[in-house]
Coordinates of C-alpha atoms in Angstrom, one line a residue:
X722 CA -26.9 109.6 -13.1
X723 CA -26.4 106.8 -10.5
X724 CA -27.7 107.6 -7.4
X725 CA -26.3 105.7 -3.9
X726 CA -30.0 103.8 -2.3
X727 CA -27.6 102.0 0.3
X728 CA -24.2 102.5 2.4
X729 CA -23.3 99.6 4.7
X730 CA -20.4 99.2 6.3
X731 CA -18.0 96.1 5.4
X732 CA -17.2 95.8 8.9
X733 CA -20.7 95.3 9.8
X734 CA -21.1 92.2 7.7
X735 CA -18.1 90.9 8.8
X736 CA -17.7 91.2 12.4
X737 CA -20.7 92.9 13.4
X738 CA -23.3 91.0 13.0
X739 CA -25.3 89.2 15.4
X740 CA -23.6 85.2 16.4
X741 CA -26.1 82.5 17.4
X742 CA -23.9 79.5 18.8
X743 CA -26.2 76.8 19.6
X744 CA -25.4 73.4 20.9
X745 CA -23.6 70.9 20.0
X746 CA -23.8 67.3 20.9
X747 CA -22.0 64.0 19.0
X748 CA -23.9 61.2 18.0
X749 CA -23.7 57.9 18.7
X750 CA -20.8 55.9 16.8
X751 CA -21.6 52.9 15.2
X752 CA -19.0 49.8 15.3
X753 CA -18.0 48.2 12.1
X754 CA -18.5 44.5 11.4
X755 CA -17.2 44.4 7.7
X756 CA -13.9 46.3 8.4
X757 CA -12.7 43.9 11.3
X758 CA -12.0 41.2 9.6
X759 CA -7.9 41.0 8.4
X760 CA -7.8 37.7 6.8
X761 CA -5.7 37.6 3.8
X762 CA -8.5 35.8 2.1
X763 CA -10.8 37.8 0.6
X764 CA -14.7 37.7 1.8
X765 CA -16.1 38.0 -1.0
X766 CA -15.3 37.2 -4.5
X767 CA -12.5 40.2 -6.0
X768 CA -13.4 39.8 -9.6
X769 CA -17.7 39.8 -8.6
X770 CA -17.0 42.4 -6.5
X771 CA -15.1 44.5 -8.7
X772 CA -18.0 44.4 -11.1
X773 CA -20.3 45.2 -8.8
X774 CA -19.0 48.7 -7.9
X775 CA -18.0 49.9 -11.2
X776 CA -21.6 48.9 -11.7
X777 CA -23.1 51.3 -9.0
X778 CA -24.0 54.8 -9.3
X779 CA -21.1 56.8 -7.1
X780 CA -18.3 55.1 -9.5
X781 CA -19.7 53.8 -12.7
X782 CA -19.6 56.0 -15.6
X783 CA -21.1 59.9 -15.9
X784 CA -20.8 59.7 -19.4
X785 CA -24.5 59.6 -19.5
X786 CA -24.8 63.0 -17.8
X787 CA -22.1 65.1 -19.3
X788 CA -23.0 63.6 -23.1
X789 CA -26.4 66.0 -22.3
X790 CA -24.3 69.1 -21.0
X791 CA -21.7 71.5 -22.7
X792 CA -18.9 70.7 -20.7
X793 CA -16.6 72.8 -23.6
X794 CA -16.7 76.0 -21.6
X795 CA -16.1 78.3 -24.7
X796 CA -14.5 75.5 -25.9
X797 CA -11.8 76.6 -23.6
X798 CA -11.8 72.8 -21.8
X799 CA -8.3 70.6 -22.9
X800 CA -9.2 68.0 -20.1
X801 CA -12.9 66.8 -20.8
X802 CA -14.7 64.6 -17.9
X803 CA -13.6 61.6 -17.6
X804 CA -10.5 62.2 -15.3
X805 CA -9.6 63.7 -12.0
X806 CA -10.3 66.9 -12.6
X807 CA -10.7 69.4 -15.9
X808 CA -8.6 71.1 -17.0
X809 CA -9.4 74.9 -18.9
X810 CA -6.7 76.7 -20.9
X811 CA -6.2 80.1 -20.3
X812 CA -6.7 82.3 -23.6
X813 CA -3.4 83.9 -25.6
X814 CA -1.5 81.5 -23.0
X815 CA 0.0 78.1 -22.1
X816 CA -1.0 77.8 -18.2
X817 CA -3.7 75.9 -17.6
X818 CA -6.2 75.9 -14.3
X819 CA -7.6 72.3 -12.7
X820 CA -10.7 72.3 -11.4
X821 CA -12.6 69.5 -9.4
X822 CA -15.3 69.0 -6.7
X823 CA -15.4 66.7 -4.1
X824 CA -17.2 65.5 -0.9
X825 CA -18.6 62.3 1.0
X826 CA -21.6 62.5 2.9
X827 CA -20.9 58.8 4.5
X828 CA -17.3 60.0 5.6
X829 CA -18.5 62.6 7.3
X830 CA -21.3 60.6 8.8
X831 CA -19.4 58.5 10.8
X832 CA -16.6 61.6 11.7
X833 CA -17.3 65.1 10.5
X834 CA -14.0 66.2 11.2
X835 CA -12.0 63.7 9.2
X836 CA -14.6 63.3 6.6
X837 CA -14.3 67.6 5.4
X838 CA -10.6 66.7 6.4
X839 CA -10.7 64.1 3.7
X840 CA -12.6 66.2 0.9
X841 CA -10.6 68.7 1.0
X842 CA -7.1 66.5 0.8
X843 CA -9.0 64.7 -2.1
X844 CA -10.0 67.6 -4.1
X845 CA -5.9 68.6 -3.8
X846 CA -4.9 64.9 -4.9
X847 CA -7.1 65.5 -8.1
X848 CA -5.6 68.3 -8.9
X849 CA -2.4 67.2 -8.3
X850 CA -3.3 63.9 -10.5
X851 CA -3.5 66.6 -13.7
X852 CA 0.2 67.6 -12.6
X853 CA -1.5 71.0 -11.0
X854 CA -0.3 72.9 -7.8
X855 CA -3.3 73.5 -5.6
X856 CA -4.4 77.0 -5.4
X857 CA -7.6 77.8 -3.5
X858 CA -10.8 76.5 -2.0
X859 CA -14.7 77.5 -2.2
X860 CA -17.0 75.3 -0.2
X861 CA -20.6 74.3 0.0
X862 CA -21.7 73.2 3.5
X863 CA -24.4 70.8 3.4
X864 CA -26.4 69.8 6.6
X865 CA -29.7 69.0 8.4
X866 CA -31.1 71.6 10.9
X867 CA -28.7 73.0 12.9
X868 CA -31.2 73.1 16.1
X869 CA -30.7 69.6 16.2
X870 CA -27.6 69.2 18.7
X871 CA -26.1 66.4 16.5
X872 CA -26.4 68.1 13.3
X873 CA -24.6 71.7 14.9
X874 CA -21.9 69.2 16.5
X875 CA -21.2 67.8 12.6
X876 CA -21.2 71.6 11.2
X877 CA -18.6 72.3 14.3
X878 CA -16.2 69.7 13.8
X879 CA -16.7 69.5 9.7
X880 CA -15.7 73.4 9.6
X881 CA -12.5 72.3 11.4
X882 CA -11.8 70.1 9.5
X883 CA -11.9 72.0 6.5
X884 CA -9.8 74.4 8.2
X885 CA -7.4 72.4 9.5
X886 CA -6.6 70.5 5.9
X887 CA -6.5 73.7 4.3
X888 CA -3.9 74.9 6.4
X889 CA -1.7 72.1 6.0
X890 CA -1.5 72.2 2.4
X891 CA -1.6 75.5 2.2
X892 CA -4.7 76.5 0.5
X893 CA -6.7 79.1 1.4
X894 CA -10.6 79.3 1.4
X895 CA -11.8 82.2 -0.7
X896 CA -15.3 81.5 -0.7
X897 CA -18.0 79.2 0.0
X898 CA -21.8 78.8 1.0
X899 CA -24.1 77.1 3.4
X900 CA -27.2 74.9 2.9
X901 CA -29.3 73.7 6.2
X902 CA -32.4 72.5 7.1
X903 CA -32.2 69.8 4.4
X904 CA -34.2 67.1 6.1
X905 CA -37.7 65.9 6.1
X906 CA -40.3 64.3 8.9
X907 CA -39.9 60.9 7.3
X908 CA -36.2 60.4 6.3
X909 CA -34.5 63.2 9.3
X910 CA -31.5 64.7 8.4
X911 CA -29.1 64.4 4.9
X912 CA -25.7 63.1 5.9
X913 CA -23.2 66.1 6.5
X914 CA -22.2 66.8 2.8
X915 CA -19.5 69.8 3.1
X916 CA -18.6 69.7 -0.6
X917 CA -15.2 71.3 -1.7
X918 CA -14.4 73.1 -4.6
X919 CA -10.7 73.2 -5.5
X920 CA -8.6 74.8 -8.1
X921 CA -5.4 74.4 -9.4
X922 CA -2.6 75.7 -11.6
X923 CA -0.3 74.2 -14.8
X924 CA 2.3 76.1 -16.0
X925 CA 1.6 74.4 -19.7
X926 CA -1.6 72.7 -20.1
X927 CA -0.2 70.7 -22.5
X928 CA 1.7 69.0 -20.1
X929 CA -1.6 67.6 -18.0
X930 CA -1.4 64.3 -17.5
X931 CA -4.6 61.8 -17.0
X932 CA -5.6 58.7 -15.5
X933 CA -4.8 56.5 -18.9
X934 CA -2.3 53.9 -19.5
X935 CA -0.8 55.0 -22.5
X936 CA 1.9 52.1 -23.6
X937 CA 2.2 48.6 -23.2
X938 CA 5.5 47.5 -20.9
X939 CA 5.3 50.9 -18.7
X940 CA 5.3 50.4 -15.1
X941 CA 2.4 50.8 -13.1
X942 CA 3.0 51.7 -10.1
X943 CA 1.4 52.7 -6.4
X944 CA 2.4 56.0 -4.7
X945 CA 1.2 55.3 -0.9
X946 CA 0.9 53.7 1.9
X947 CA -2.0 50.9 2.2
X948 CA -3.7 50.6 5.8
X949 CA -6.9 48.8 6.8
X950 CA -9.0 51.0 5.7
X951 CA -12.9 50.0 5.1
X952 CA -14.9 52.2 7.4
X953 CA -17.7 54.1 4.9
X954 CA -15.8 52.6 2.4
X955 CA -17.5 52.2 -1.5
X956 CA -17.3 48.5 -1.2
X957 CA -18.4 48.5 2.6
X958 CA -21.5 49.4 1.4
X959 CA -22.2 48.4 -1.9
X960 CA -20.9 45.0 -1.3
X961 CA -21.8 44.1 2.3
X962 CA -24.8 46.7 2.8
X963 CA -23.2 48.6 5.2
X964 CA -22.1 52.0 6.7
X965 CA -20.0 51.9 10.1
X966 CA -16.3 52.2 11.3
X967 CA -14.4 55.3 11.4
X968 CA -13.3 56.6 7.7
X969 CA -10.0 56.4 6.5
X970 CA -7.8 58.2 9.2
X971 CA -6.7 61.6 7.5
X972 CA -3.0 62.4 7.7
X973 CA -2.1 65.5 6.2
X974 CA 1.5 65.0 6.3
X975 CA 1.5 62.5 5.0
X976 CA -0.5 63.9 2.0
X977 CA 1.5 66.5 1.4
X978 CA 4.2 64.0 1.0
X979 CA 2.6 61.9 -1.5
X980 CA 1.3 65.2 -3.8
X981 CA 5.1 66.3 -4.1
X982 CA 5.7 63.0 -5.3
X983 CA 3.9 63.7 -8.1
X984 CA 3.9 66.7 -8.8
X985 CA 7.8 66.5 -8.9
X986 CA 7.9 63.5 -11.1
X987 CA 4.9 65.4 -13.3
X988 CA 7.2 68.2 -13.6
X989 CA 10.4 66.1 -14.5
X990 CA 8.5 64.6 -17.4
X991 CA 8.6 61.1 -15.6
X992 CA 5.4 59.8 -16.2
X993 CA 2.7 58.9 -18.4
X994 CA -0.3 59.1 -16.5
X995 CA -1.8 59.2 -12.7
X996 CA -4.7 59.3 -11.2
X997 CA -5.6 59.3 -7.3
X998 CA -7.1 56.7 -5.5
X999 CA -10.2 57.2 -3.5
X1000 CA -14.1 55.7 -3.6
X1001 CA -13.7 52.3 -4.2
X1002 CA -10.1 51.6 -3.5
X1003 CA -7.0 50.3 -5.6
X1004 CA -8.9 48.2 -7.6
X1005 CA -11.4 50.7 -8.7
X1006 CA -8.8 53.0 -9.2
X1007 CA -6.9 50.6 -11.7
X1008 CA -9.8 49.4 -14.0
X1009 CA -10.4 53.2 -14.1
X1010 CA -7.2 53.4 -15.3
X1011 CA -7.2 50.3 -17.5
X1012 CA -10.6 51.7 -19.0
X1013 CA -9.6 55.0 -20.1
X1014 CA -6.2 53.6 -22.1
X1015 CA -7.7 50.5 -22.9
X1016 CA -4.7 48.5 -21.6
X1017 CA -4.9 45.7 -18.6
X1018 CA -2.5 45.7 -16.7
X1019 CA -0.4 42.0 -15.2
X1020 CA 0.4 42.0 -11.7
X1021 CA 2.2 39.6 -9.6
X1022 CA -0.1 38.5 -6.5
X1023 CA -0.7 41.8 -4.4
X1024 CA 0.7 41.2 -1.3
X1025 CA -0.9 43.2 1.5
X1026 CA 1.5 44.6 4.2
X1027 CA 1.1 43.4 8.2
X1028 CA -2.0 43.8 9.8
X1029 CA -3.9 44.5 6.5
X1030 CA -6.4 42.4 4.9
X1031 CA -7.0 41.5 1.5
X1032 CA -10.1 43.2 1.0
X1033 CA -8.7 46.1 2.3
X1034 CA -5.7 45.7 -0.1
X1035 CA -7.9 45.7 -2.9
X1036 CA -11.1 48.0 -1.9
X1037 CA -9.7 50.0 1.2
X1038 CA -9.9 53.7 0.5
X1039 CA -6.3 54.4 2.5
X1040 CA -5.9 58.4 1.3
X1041 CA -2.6 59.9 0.2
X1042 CA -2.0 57.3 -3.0
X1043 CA -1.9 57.4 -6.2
X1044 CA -1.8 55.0 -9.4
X1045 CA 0.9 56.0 -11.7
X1046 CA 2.6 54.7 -15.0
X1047 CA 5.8 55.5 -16.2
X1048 CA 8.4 54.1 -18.9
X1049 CA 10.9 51.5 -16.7
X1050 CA 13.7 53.7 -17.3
X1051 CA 12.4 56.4 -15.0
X1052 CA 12.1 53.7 -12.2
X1053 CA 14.9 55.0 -10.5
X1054 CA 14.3 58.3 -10.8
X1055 CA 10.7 58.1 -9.3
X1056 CA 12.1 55.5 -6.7
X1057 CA 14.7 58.1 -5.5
X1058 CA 12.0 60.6 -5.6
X1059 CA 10.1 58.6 -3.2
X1060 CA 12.7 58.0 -0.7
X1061 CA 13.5 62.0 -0.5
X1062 CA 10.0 62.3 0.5
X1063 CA 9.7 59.2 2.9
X1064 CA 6.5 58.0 0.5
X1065 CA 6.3 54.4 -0.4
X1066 CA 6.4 53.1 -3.7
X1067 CA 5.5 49.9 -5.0
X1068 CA 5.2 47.9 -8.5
X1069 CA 1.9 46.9 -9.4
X1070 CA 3.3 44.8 -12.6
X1071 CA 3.0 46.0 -16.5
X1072 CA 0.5 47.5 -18.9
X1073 CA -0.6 45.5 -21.3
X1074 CA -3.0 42.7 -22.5
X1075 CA -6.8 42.7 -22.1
X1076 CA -7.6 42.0 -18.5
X1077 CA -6.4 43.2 -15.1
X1078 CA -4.7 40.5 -13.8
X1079 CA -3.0 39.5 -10.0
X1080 CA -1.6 36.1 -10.3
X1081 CA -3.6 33.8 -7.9
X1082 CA -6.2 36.5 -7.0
X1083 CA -8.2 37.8 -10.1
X1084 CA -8.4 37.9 -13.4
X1085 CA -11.3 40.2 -15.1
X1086 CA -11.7 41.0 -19.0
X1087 CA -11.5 44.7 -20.0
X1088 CA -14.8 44.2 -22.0
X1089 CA -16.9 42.5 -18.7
X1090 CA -15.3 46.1 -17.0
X1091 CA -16.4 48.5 -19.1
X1092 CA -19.9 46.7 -19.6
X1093 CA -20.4 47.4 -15.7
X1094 CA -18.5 50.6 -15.7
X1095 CA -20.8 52.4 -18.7
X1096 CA -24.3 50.2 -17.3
X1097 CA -24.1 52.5 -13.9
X1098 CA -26.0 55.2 -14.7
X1099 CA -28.2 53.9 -17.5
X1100 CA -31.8 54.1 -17.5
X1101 CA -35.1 52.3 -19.5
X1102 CA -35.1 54.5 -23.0
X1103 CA -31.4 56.1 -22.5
X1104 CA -28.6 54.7 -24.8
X1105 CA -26.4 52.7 -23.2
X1106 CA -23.0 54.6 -24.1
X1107 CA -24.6 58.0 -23.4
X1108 CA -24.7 59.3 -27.1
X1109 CA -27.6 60.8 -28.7

C-alpha cells in the first residue's frame, strides 16, 4: 500500500515561510520626443507606415508558427489563431471558454505599474472581443535580478498593478509563476515582462464573434475614446526607432465601460464582428480586421478630437476601444447602448471594396496589406504563407 514519506503543513507554505523584502529603487524616466508632437499632419507617411508595422515581427502574421503546432486541442478548438483569443468548446455542451495571453515588456519599461495594469485590461478586452465574460487570471512574472534596486522596484509596482486591474474588473488571480535573474553581463536586464493569462466564458460558443468584416455596407465602427497616446507605442518604435514617454494612461473604469459595451451588444445579437485595439493602434487594428474578412473598409477623413494628433489618431494605442461592425439597422441600438454606459462611439465609414480608405489621408490595397502582414515572420527556406 501507499505509505505517507512527507506531512507539511499548508499553512507553512503559505504564511510561514521565510520573507526577504529587498530594496526598491525607480529608475530614471526617459522623455519622449516622438509623442510630443500634435500636429494634425502626420510625420510620417500613413499608408508607408502602415506597411511597415504589419511588416514587423510583434504584429505581422503567426501563421508561420501555428501552421507547425497542433493548435486543435482534441480538436476541441472552434476559434483557431488568428483572432483575439481562442476559443475551446466544452464537450456534450454549448458553452464555450476564451483563452488569450498577453504582456508588454516596453509598457512596463517605461511604468511597471500601468504597464501589468494594461496586460491585464488587454487580456479582458480579448476576451471580451470573442463576446466572453472574463473569468480568472494566471500570471507569469518576468524580470531581471531582483538584487538590483530598479529591477525589485518594477516587480513592486508591476504586482500592484496586476492587483489593482484585477480588482476592478473583477477577476481574480488563481495562479501564476515567477521567472528572475533573466539578464546577462552584456545586455543587463530583460524588460519587466509580467505576462497574463486570461480566461473567459460563452454561454454558446457558436455565438463567438471575431475580428472579420463579414458583409459589405455594415458599419464599422469605434467603441472608445482616442487620446494622445504614443509613449512605447508599436509605431514609436518601429517607425521612429524609439522607446520613451509614459504608456498609454490605464483607466479601469473606463474599461469596464467599454467591455459592457460589447459584451451587451454581443449578447443582443447586434454585431458582426469586433476585435480590440491595442499594439499598433486603430490602423493596425482595422487592416487586421479588413484582412481576415477580406473587405476594405471607406472612411470619411478621420478627424482626430482636440489636443490629439494625427499620428496618434491613427497609431496611438489609447486602451479601452474596440473596432466593431454591425448591420446599419442596429446603429441605434448600439448608439443608445453607448450612451447608457457614458462610452463613445463613432463611425469609421462602410465595408466594402479593396482598400482601406480615409478620404484625404490614405488609401492602401488589401493585396500591398496582406503581402506585409504574412512577410513578418518569414524566413530564407520557409514558405511564405506558412503551409507545408
Amino acid at each position: 500500500g501507499a505509505a505517507e514519506v512527507a506531512s507539511l503543513p499548508v499553512r507553512l507554505l503559505t504564511d510561514g515561510a521565510p520573507q526577504r523584502r529587498l530594496e526598491g529603487r525607480p529608475a530614471e524616466p526617459k522623455p519622449s520626443r516622438v509623442g510630443a508632437g500634435r500636429s494634425g499632419v502626420p510625420s510620417v507617411d500613413p499608408a508607408a507606415a502602415l506597411l511597415r508595422l504589419l511588416g514587423s515581427p510583434n504584429l505581422g502574421s503567426r501563421r508561420p508558427i501555428f501552421r507547425r503546432y497542433d493548435h486543435m486541442v482534441g480538436d476541441a478548438t472552434v476559434g483557431p489563431p488568428g483572432g483575439d483569443a481562442a476559443v475551446l468548446r466544452l464537450p456534450q455542451s454549448r458553452l464555450g471558454l476564451a483563452i488569450t495571453i498577453d504582456g508588454n515588456g516596453r509598457y512596463c519599461r517605461l511604468d511597471p505599474y500601468a504597464g501589468a495594469q494594461l496586460a491585464v485590461l488587454e487580456a479582458a478586452r480579448n476576451l471580451v472581443a470573442t463576446g466572453a465574460r472574463p473569468l480568472a487570471v494566471t500570471d507569469c512574472l518576468n524580470f531581471g535580478s531582483p538584487e538590483r534596486p530598479e529591477v525589485y522596484w518594477e516587480l513592486e509596482r508591476a504586482i500592484d498593478g496586476i492587483a489593482d486591474a484585477c480588482r476592478a474588473l473583477g477577476v481574480p488571480v488563481v495562479s501564476g509563476n515567477v521567472s528572475l535573474y533573466n539578464e546577462s553581463e552584456a545586455g543587463g536586464p530583460i524588460d519587466p515582462t509580467p505576462v497574463i493569462g486570461m480566461v473567459g466564458l460563452l454561454d454558446d460558443h457558436r455565438a463567438r464573434l471575431d475580428p472579420a468584416l463579414r458583409a459589405a455596407g455594415d458599419l464599422v465602427l469605434l467603441v472608445g475614446e482616442t487620446g494622445h497616446d504614443l509613449g512605447g507605442s508599436e509605431y514609436e518604435k518601429v517607425v521612429h526607432g524609439e522607446v520613451a514617454g509614459p504608456p498609454p494612461a490605464a483607466d479601469p473604469a473606463r474599461e469596464v465601460a467599454a467591455q459592457a459595451v460589447v459584451l451587451e451588444a454581443a449578447e443582443a445579437g447586434l454585431l458582426r464582428s469586433a476585435h480590440d485595439v491595442a499594439e499598433g493602434g486603430l490602423l493596425v487594428a482595422l487592416a487586421e480586421c479588413c484582412l481576415a474578412g477580406g473587405l476594405g473598409l471607406a472612411g470619411g477623413p478621420l478627424l482626430p478630437g482636440a489636443g490629439v494628433g494625427l499620428d496618434a489618431a491613427l497609431f496611438g494605442e489609447s486602451q479601452a476601444r474596440f473596432v466593431v461592425s454591425a448591420p446599419p439597422a442596429a446603429l441605434s441600438a448600439l448608439r443608445e447602448l453607448a450612451r447608457r454606459h457614458g462610452v463613445e462611439l463613432a463611425l469609421l465609414g462602410l465595408a466594402g471594396g479593396d482598400a482601406i480608405e480615409f478620404q484625404g489621408q490614405l488609401r492602401v490595397g488589401l493585396d500591398d496589406l496582406r503581402r506585409a502582414w504574412e512577410s513578418a515572420l518569414t524566413a530564407p527556406g520557409l514558405p511564405a504563407n506558412g503551409e507545408g
